[in-house]
Short mmCIF file of C-alpha atoms in Angstrom, two decimals:
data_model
loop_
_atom_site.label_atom_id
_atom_site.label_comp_id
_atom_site.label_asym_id
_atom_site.label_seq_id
_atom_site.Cartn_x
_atom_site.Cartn_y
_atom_site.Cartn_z
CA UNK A 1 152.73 106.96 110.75
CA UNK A 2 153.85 104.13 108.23
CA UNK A 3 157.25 105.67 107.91
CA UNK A 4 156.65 105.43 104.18
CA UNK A 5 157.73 108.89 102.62
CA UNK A 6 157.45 112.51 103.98
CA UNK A 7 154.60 112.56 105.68
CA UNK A 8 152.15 115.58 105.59
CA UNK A 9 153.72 116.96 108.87
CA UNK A 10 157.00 117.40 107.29
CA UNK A 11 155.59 119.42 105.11
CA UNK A 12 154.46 121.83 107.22
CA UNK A 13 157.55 121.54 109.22
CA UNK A 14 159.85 122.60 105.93
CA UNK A 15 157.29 125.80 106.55
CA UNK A 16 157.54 126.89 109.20
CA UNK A 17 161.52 126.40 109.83
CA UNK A 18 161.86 128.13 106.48
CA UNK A 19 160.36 131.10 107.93
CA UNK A 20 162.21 130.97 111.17
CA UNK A 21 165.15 131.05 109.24
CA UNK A 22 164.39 133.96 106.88
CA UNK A 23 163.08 135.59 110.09
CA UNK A 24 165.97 135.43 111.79
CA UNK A 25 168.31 136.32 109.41
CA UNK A 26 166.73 139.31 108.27
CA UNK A 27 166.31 140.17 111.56
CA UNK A 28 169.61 139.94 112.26
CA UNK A 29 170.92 141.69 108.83
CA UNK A 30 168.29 144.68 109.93
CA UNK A 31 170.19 144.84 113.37
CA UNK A 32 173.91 144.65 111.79
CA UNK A 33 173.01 146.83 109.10
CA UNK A 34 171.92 149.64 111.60
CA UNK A 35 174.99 149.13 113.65
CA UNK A 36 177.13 149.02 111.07
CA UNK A 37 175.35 152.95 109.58
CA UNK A 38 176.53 153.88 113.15
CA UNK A 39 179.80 152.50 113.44
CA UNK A 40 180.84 153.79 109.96
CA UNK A 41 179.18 156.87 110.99
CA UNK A 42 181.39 157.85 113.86
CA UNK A 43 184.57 155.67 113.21
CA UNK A 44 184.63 155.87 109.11
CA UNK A 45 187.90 157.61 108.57
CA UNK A 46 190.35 155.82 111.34
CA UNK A 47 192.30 153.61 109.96
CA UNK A 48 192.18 150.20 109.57
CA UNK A 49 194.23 147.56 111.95
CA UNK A 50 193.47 143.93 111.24
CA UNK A 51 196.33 142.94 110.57
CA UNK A 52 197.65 142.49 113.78
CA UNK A 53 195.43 140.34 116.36
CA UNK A 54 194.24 141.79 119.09
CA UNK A 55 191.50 140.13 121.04
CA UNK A 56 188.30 141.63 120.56
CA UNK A 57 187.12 143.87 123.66
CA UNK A 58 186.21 141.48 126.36
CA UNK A 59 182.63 143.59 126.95
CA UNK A 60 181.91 142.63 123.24
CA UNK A 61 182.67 138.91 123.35
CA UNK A 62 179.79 137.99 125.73
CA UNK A 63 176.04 137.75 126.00
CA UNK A 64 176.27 140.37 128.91
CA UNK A 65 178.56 142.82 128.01
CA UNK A 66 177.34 142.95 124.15
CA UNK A 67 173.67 143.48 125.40
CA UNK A 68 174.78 146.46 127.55
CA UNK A 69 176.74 147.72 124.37
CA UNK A 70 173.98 147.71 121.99
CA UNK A 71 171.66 148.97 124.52
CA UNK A 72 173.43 152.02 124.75
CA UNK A 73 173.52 151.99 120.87
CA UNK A 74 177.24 151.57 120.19
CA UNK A 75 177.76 150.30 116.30
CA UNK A 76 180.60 147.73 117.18
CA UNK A 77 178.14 146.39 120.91
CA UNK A 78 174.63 146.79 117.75
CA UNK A 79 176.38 144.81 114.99
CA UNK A 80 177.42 141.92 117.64
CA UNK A 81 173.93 141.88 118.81
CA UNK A 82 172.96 141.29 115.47
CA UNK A 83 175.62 138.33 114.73
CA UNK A 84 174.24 137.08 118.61
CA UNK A 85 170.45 136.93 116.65
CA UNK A 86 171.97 134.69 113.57
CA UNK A 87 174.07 132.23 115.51
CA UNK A 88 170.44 131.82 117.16
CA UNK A 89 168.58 131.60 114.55
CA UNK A 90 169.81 127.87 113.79
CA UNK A 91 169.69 126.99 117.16
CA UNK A 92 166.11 128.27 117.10
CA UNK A 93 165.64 126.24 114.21
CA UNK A 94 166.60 122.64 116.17
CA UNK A 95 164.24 123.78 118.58
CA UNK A 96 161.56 123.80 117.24
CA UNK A 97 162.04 120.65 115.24
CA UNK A 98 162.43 118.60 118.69
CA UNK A 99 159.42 120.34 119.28
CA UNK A 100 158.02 119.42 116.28
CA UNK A 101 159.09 115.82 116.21
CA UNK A 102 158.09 115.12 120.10
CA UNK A 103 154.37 116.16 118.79
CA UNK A 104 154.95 113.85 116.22
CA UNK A 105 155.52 110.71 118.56
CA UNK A 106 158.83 110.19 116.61
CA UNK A 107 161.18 109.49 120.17
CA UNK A 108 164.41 108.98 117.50
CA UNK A 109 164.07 112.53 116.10
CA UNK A 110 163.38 113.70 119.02
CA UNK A 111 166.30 112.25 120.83
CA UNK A 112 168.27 113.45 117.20
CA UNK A 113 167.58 116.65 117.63
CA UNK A 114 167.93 116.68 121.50
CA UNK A 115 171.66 115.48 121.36
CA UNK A 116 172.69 118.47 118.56
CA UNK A 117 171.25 120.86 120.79
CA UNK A 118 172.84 119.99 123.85
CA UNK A 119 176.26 120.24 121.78
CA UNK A 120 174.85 123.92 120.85
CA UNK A 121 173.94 124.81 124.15
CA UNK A 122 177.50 123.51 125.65
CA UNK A 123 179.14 125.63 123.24
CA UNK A 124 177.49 128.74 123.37
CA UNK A 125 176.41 128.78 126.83
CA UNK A 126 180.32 127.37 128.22
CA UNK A 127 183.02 130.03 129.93
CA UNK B 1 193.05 152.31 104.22
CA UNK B 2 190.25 154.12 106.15
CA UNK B 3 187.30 151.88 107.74
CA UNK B 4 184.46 153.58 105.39
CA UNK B 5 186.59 152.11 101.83
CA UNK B 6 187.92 149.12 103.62
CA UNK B 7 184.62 148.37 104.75
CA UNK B 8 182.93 149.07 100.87
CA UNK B 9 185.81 147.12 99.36
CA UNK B 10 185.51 143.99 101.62
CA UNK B 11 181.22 144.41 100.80
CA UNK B 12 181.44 143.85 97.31
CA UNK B 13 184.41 141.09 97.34
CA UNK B 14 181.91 139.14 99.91
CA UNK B 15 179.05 140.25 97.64
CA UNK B 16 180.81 138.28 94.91
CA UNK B 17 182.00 135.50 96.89
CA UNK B 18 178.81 134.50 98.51
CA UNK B 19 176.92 134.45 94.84
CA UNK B 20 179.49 132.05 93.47
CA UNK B 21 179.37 129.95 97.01
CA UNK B 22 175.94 129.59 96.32
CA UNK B 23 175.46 129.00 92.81
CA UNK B 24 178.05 126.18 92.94
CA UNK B 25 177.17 124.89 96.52
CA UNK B 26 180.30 125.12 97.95
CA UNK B 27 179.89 128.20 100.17
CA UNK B 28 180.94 131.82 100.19
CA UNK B 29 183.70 130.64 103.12
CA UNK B 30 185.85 128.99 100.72
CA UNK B 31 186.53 132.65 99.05
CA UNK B 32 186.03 134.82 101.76
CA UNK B 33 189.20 133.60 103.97
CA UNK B 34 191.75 134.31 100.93
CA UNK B 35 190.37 137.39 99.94
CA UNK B 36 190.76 138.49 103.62
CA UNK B 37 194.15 137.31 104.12
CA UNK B 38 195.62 137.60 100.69
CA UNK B 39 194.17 140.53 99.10
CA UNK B 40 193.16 142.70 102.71
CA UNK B 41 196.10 141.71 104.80
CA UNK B 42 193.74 140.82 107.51
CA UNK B 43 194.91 137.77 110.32
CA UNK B 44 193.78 134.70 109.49
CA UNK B 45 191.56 134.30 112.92
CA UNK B 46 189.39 137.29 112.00
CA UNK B 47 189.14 136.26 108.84
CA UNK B 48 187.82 132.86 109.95
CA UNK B 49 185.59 134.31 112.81
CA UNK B 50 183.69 136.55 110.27
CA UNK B 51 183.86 133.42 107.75
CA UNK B 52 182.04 131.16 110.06
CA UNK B 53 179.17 133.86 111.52
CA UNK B 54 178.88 134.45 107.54
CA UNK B 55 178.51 131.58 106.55
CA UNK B 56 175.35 130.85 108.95
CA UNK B 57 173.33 133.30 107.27
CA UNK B 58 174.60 132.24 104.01
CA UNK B 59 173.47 128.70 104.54
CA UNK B 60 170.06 129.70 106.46
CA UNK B 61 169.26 132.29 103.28
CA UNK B 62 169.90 130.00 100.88
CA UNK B 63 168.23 126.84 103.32
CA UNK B 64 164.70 129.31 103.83
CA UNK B 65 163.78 128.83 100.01
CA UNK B 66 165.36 125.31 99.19
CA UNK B 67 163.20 124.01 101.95
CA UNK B 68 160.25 125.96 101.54
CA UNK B 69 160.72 124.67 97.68
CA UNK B 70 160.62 120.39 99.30
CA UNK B 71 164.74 119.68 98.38
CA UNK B 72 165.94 119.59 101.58
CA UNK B 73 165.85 116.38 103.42
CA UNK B 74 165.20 117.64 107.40
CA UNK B 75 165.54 113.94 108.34
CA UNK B 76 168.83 113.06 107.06
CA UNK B 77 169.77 116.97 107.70
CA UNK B 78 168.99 116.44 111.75
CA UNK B 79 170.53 112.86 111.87
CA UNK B 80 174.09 114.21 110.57
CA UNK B 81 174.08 117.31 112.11
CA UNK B 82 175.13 115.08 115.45
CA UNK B 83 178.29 114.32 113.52
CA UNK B 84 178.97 118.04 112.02
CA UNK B 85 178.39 119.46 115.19
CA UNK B 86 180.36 117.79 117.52
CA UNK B 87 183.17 117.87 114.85
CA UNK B 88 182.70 121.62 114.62
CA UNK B 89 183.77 121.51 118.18
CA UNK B 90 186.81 119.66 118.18
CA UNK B 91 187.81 121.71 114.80
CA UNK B 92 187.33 124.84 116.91
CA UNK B 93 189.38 123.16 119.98
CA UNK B 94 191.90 122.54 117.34
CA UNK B 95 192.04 125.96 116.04
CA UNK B 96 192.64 127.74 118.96
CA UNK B 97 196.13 125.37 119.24
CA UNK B 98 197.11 125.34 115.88
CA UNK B 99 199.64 128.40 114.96
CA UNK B 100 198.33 130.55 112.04
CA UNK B 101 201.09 129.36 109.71
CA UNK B 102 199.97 125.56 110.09
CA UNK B 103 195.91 126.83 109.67
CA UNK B 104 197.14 128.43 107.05
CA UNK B 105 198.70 125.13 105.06
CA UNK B 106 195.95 123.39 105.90
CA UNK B 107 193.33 126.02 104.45
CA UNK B 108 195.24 125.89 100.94
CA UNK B 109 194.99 121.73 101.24
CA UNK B 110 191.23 121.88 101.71
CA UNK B 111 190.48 124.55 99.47
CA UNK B 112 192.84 121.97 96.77
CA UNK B 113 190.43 119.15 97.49
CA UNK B 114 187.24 121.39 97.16
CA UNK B 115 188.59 122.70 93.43
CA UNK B 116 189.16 119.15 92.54
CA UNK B 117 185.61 118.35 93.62
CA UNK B 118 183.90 121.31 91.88
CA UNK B 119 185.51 120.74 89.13
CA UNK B 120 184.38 117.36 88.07
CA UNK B 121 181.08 117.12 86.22
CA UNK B 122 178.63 115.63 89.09
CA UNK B 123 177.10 112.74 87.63
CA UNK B 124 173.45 112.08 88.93
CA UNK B 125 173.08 108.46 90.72
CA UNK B 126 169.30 108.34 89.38
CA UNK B 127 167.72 104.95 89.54
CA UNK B 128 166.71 103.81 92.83
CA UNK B 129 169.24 101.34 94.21
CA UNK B 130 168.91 99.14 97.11
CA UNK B 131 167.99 100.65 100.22
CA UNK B 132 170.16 100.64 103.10
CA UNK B 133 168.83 99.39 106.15
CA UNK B 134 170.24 101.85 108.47
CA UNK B 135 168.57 104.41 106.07
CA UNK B 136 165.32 102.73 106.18
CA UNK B 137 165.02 102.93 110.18
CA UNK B 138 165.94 106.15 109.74
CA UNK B 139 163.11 107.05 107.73
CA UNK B 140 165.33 108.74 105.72
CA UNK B 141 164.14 108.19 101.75
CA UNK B 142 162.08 110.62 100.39
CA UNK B 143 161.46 112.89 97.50
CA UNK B 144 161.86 115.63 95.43
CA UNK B 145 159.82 117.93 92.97
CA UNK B 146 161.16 117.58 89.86
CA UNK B 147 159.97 118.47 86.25
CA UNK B 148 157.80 116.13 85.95
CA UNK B 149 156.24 115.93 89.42
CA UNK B 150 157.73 114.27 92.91
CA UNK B 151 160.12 111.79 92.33
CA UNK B 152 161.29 109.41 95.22
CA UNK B 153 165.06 108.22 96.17
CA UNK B 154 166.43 105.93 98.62
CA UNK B 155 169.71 106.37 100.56
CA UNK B 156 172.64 103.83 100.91
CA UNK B 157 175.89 104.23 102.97
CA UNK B 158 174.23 106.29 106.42
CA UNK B 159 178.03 105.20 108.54
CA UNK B 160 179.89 106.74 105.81
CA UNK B 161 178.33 109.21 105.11
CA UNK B 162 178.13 109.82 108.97
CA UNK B 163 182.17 109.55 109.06
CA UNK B 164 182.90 112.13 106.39
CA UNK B 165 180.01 114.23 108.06
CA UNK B 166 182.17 114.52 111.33
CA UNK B 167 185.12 115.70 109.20
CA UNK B 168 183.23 118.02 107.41
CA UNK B 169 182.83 119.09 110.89
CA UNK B 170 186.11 119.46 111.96
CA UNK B 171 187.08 121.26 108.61
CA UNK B 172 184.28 124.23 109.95
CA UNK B 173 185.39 124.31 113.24
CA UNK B 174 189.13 124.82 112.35
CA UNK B 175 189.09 126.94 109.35
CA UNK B 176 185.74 128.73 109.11
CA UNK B 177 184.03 127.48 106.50
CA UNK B 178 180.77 125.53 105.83
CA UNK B 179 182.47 122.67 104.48
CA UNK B 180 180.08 122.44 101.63
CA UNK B 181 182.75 120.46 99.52
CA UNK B 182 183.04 117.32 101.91
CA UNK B 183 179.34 117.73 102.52
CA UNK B 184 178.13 117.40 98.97
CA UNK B 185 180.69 114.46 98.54
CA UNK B 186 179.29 112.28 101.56
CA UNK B 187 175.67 112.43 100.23
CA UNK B 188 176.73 112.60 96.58
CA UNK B 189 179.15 109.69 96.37
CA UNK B 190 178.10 108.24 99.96
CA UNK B 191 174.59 108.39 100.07
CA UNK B 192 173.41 108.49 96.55
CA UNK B 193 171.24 111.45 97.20
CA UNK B 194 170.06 113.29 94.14
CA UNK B 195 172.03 116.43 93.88
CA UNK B 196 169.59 119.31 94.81
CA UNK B 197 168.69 117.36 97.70
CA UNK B 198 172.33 117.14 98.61
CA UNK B 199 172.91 120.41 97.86
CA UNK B 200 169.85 121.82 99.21
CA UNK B 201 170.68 119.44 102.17
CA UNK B 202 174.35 120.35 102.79
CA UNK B 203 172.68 124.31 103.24
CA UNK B 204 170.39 123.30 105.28
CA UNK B 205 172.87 121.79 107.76
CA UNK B 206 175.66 124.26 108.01
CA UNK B 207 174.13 126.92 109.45
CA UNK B 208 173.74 124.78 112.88
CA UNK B 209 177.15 123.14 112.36
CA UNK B 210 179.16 126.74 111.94
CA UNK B 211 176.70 127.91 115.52
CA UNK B 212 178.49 125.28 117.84
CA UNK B 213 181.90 126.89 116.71
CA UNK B 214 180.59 130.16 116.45
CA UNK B 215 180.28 130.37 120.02
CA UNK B 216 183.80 129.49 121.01
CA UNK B 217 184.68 132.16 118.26
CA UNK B 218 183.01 134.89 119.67
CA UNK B 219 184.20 134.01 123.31
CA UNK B 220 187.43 134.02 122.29
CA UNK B 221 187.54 137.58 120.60
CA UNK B 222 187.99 135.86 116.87
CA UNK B 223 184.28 138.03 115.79
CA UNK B 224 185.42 141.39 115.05
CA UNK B 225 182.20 143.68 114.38
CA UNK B 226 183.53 145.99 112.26
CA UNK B 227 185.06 143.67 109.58
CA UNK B 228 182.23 141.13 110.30
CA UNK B 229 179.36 143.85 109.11
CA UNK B 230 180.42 144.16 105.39
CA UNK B 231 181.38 140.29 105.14
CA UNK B 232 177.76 139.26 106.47
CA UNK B 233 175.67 141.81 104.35
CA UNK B 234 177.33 140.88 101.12
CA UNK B 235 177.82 137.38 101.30
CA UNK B 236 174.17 136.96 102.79
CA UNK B 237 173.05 138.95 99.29
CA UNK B 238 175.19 137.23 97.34
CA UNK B 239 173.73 134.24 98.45
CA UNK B 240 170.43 134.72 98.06
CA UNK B 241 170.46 136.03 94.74
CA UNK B 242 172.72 132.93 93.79
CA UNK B 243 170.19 131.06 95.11
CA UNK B 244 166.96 132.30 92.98
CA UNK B 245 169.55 131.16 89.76
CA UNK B 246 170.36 128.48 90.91
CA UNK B 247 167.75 126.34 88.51
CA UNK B 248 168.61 128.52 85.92
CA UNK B 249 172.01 128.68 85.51
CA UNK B 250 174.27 126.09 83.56
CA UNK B 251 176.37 125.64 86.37
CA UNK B 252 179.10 122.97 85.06
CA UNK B 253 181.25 125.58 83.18
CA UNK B 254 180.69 127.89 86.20
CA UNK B 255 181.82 125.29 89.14
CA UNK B 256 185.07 124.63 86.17
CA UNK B 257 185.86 128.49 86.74
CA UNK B 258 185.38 128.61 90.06
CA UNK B 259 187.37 125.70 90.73
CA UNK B 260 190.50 127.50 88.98
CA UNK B 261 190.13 130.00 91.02
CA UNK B 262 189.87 128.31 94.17
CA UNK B 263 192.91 126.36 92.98
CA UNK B 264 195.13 129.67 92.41
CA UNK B 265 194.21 130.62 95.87
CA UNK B 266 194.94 127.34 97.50
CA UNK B 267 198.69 127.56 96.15
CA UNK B 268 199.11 131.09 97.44
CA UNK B 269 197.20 130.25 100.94
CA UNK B 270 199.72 127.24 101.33
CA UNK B 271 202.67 129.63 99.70
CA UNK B 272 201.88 132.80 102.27
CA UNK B 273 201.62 129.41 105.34
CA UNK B 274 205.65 128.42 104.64
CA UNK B 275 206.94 131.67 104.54
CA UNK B 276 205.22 132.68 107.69
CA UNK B 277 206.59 129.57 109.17
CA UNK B 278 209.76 130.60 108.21
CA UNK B 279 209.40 134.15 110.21
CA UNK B 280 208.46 132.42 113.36
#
C-alpha cells in the first residue's frame, strides 16, 4: 500500500457495495410493493386523512411490533418491513466497508467507518 | 380522495420528482415535500418522514451504478459521512422541537438556496491544483473514467468541506431531504472535485446520512406506510431511470428549469409557513 491512487482493492470494494446496495433496495421495493398490493387491496376506497397528524400506530413504529405485523401479512406492518430493509441497506453498506478496510490494514478507515456506524447504531437502535 | 387515486396520484408526482432529482443531482426530496404539502394537503412531518426513507433508496439506486461505473470516491464518501451523520442527528433533534410553521419557512429558504445553486452553470475546476495535505493523509485523490481513459484529481479544502458537510447534515435531519444542494457545493467549490465525482459522491453518501434520522423518524410515528409506498416506488424509478441519462442528457438548460421551479415552490412553502403562523 503506497497510498498512491485507488488501489486494486477499491475496486473490488465499489463491487461489491454496489451490489449490496441494488440488493437491498430491490429487496426492499419487492417487499413494499407487495404490501402496498395488499394494503390498497383491502383499504383502497377509505378515504384519505393526512392532513391531520396523528402518530403512526405505536405496533408499527418499532422493530418488534412491525415484524409481528408483517408476519401476519398486514399491508401497512409488510410495507414498514420493507422501509426497515432500506434504512438497512446503507447501514449494511458501512459494514462491510469497515470490514473491508480492517482486511485492508487501513486502521483510519477503519476507525472512519467505525465512528459513522456507531452514530447509526445509536440512532436506530435508541428508545 | 380515496387511498387507491391518492395513492396513483402521489406515484406519478414522485415518479417525476425523483427523475429530475436525479438528473440534476439535487435529489427527488427537494420536490417531494411541496408536492405533499402544497398540492396533497398532507402535514409537513409525513411528508418529511416519507421524504427522508425515499430519499435512501433514491441515493443507493442511483449510488449502485455510479460506483459500479468508478465516479464515486468511497474514501472521501466514508470520511464525511462522520460529519453528515451526526448532523443528521441534531437536524432530527431539531425537528421534533421546531413547530411546523417555522420547518416550514425554513424549507422554502433552503429550497431558495438550492434553485440559486442549480441554476448557475457549474464550471469544472479541471487542472490539478495543489494538493491539500489533510487530503493527502487521507488518501483521498483519485480518479475518474473519462472519455479518454482515467484521469486523476487531487482535493483541497478537507475542514471546509467537512463544515458544510455537517450542515448538509443538519438540513436532512430537519427537513427530509438529501441535501444534495449543499453537498455538491462543498466538494464542488470546497474540494475541487470534478463534478461526476461530486455528484456521484454526494449519492453515494446520503443514503447513510438520511438512515441515522430515519430511525428517530420512524420511532416517532413521522413514517406513514401507506403514503410512504407510492413516494418510495416512484421516486426510486424515477431515479434510476434519471440515472442511466444522466451522461446523455444536456443537463444545464434542465437544472435552469428545474431551478424555476424549485424557486416558485420555495415562495409558496415560505408563503403557506406565515400564514400558518398566523393561525397558531
Amino acid at each position: 500500500m503506497n497510498g498512491k491512487g485507488p488501489m486494486p482493492a477499491d475496486h473490488e470494494m465499489d463491487r461489491t457495495i454496489g451490489n449490496i446496495l441494488r440488493a437491498g433496495v430491490m429487496t426492499a421495493a419487492g417487499i413494499v410493493l407487495a404490501g402496498g398490493l395488499i394494503y390498497l387491496f383491502r383499504h383502497g376506497l377509505t378515504p384519505v386523512h393526512y392532513a391531520l397528524f396523528q402518530r403512526v400506530p405505536m405496533d408499527l413504529c418499532t422493530v418488534g411490533g412491525i415484524l409481528g405485523s408483517a408476519f401476519s401479512f398486514h399491508g401497512r406492518g409488510l410495507i414498514q418491513l420493507g422501509l426497515l430493509v432500506l434504512i438497512a441497506t446503507p447501514v449494511a453498506r458501512v459494514l462491510f466497508s469497515m470490514v473491508a478496510f480492517a482486511r485492508q490494514r487501513d486502521v483510519m478507515y477503519t476507525l472512519v467507518t467505525a465512528t459513522v456506524l456507531i452514530v447509526l447504531a445509536h440512532s436506530l437502535l435508541s428508545q | 380522495m380515496n387511498v387507491l387515486i391518492f395513492t396513483m396520484l402521489v406515484w406519478l408526482g414522485s415518479l417525476a420528482a425523483g427523475f429530475l432529482g436525479s438528473l440534476t443531482g439535487l435529489g427527488g426530496g427537494v420536490v417531494i415535500i411541496p408536492l405533499l404539502t402544497l398540492v396533497f394537503g398532507v402535514d409537513i412531518r409525513y411528508a418529511i418522514g416519507a421524504s427522508l426513507v425515499s430519499v435512501i433508496a433514491t441515493s443507493s439506486g442511483a449510488a449502485a451504478a455510479y460506483v459500479k461505473e468508478g465516479f464515486s470516491n468511497i474514501r472521501i464518501g466514508m470520511f464525511l459521512e462522520i460529519a453528515t451523520v451526526v448532523g443528521a442527528l441534531a437536524g432530527a433533534f431539531l425537528a421534533l422541537r421546531l413547530s411546523t410553521p417555522v420547518i416550514a419557512v425554513i424549507f422554502g429558504l433552503v429550497l431558495i438556496h438550492a434553485a440559486y445553486v442549480s441554476s448557475r452553470p457549474r464550471l469544472e475546476t479541471s487542472g490539478v491544483e495543489k494538493p491539500d495535505k489533510l487530503a493527502t493523509v487521507l488518501k483521498m485523490h483519485g480518479t475518474y473514467p473519462t472519455s479518454r481513459g482515467l484521469k486523476a484529481y487531487n482535493v483541497s479544502s478537507v475542514p471546509f468541506g467537512f463544515a458544510l458537510m455537517f450542515i448538509a447534515g443538519i438540513l436532512s435531519g430537519l427537513l427530509g431531504i438529501g441535501s444534495g444542494a449543499v453537498k455538491v457545493l462543498a466538494m464542488d467549490q470546497a474540494m475541487r472535485l470534478p463534478f461526476k465525482v461530486s455528484t456521484a459522491t454526494s449519492n453515494f453518501m446520503i443514503g447513510v446520512t438520511a438512515a441515522a434520522s430515519a430511525g428517530i423518524y420512524l420511532h416517532k410515528g413521522y413514517i406513514d406506510p401507506g403514503l410512504t409506498m407510492p413516494v418510495m416506488l416512484g421516486v426510486l424509478l424515477g431515479a434510476s431511470l434519471g440515472a442511466r441519462h444522466l451522461f446523455e442528457a444536456e443537463t444545464q438548460k434542465l437544472r435552469v428549469v428545474f431551478s424555476v421551479v424549485i424557486f416558485l415552490l420555495a415562495l409558496q412553502m415560505i408563503y403557506s409557513g406565515f400564514m400558518g403562523w398566523r393561525i397558531q
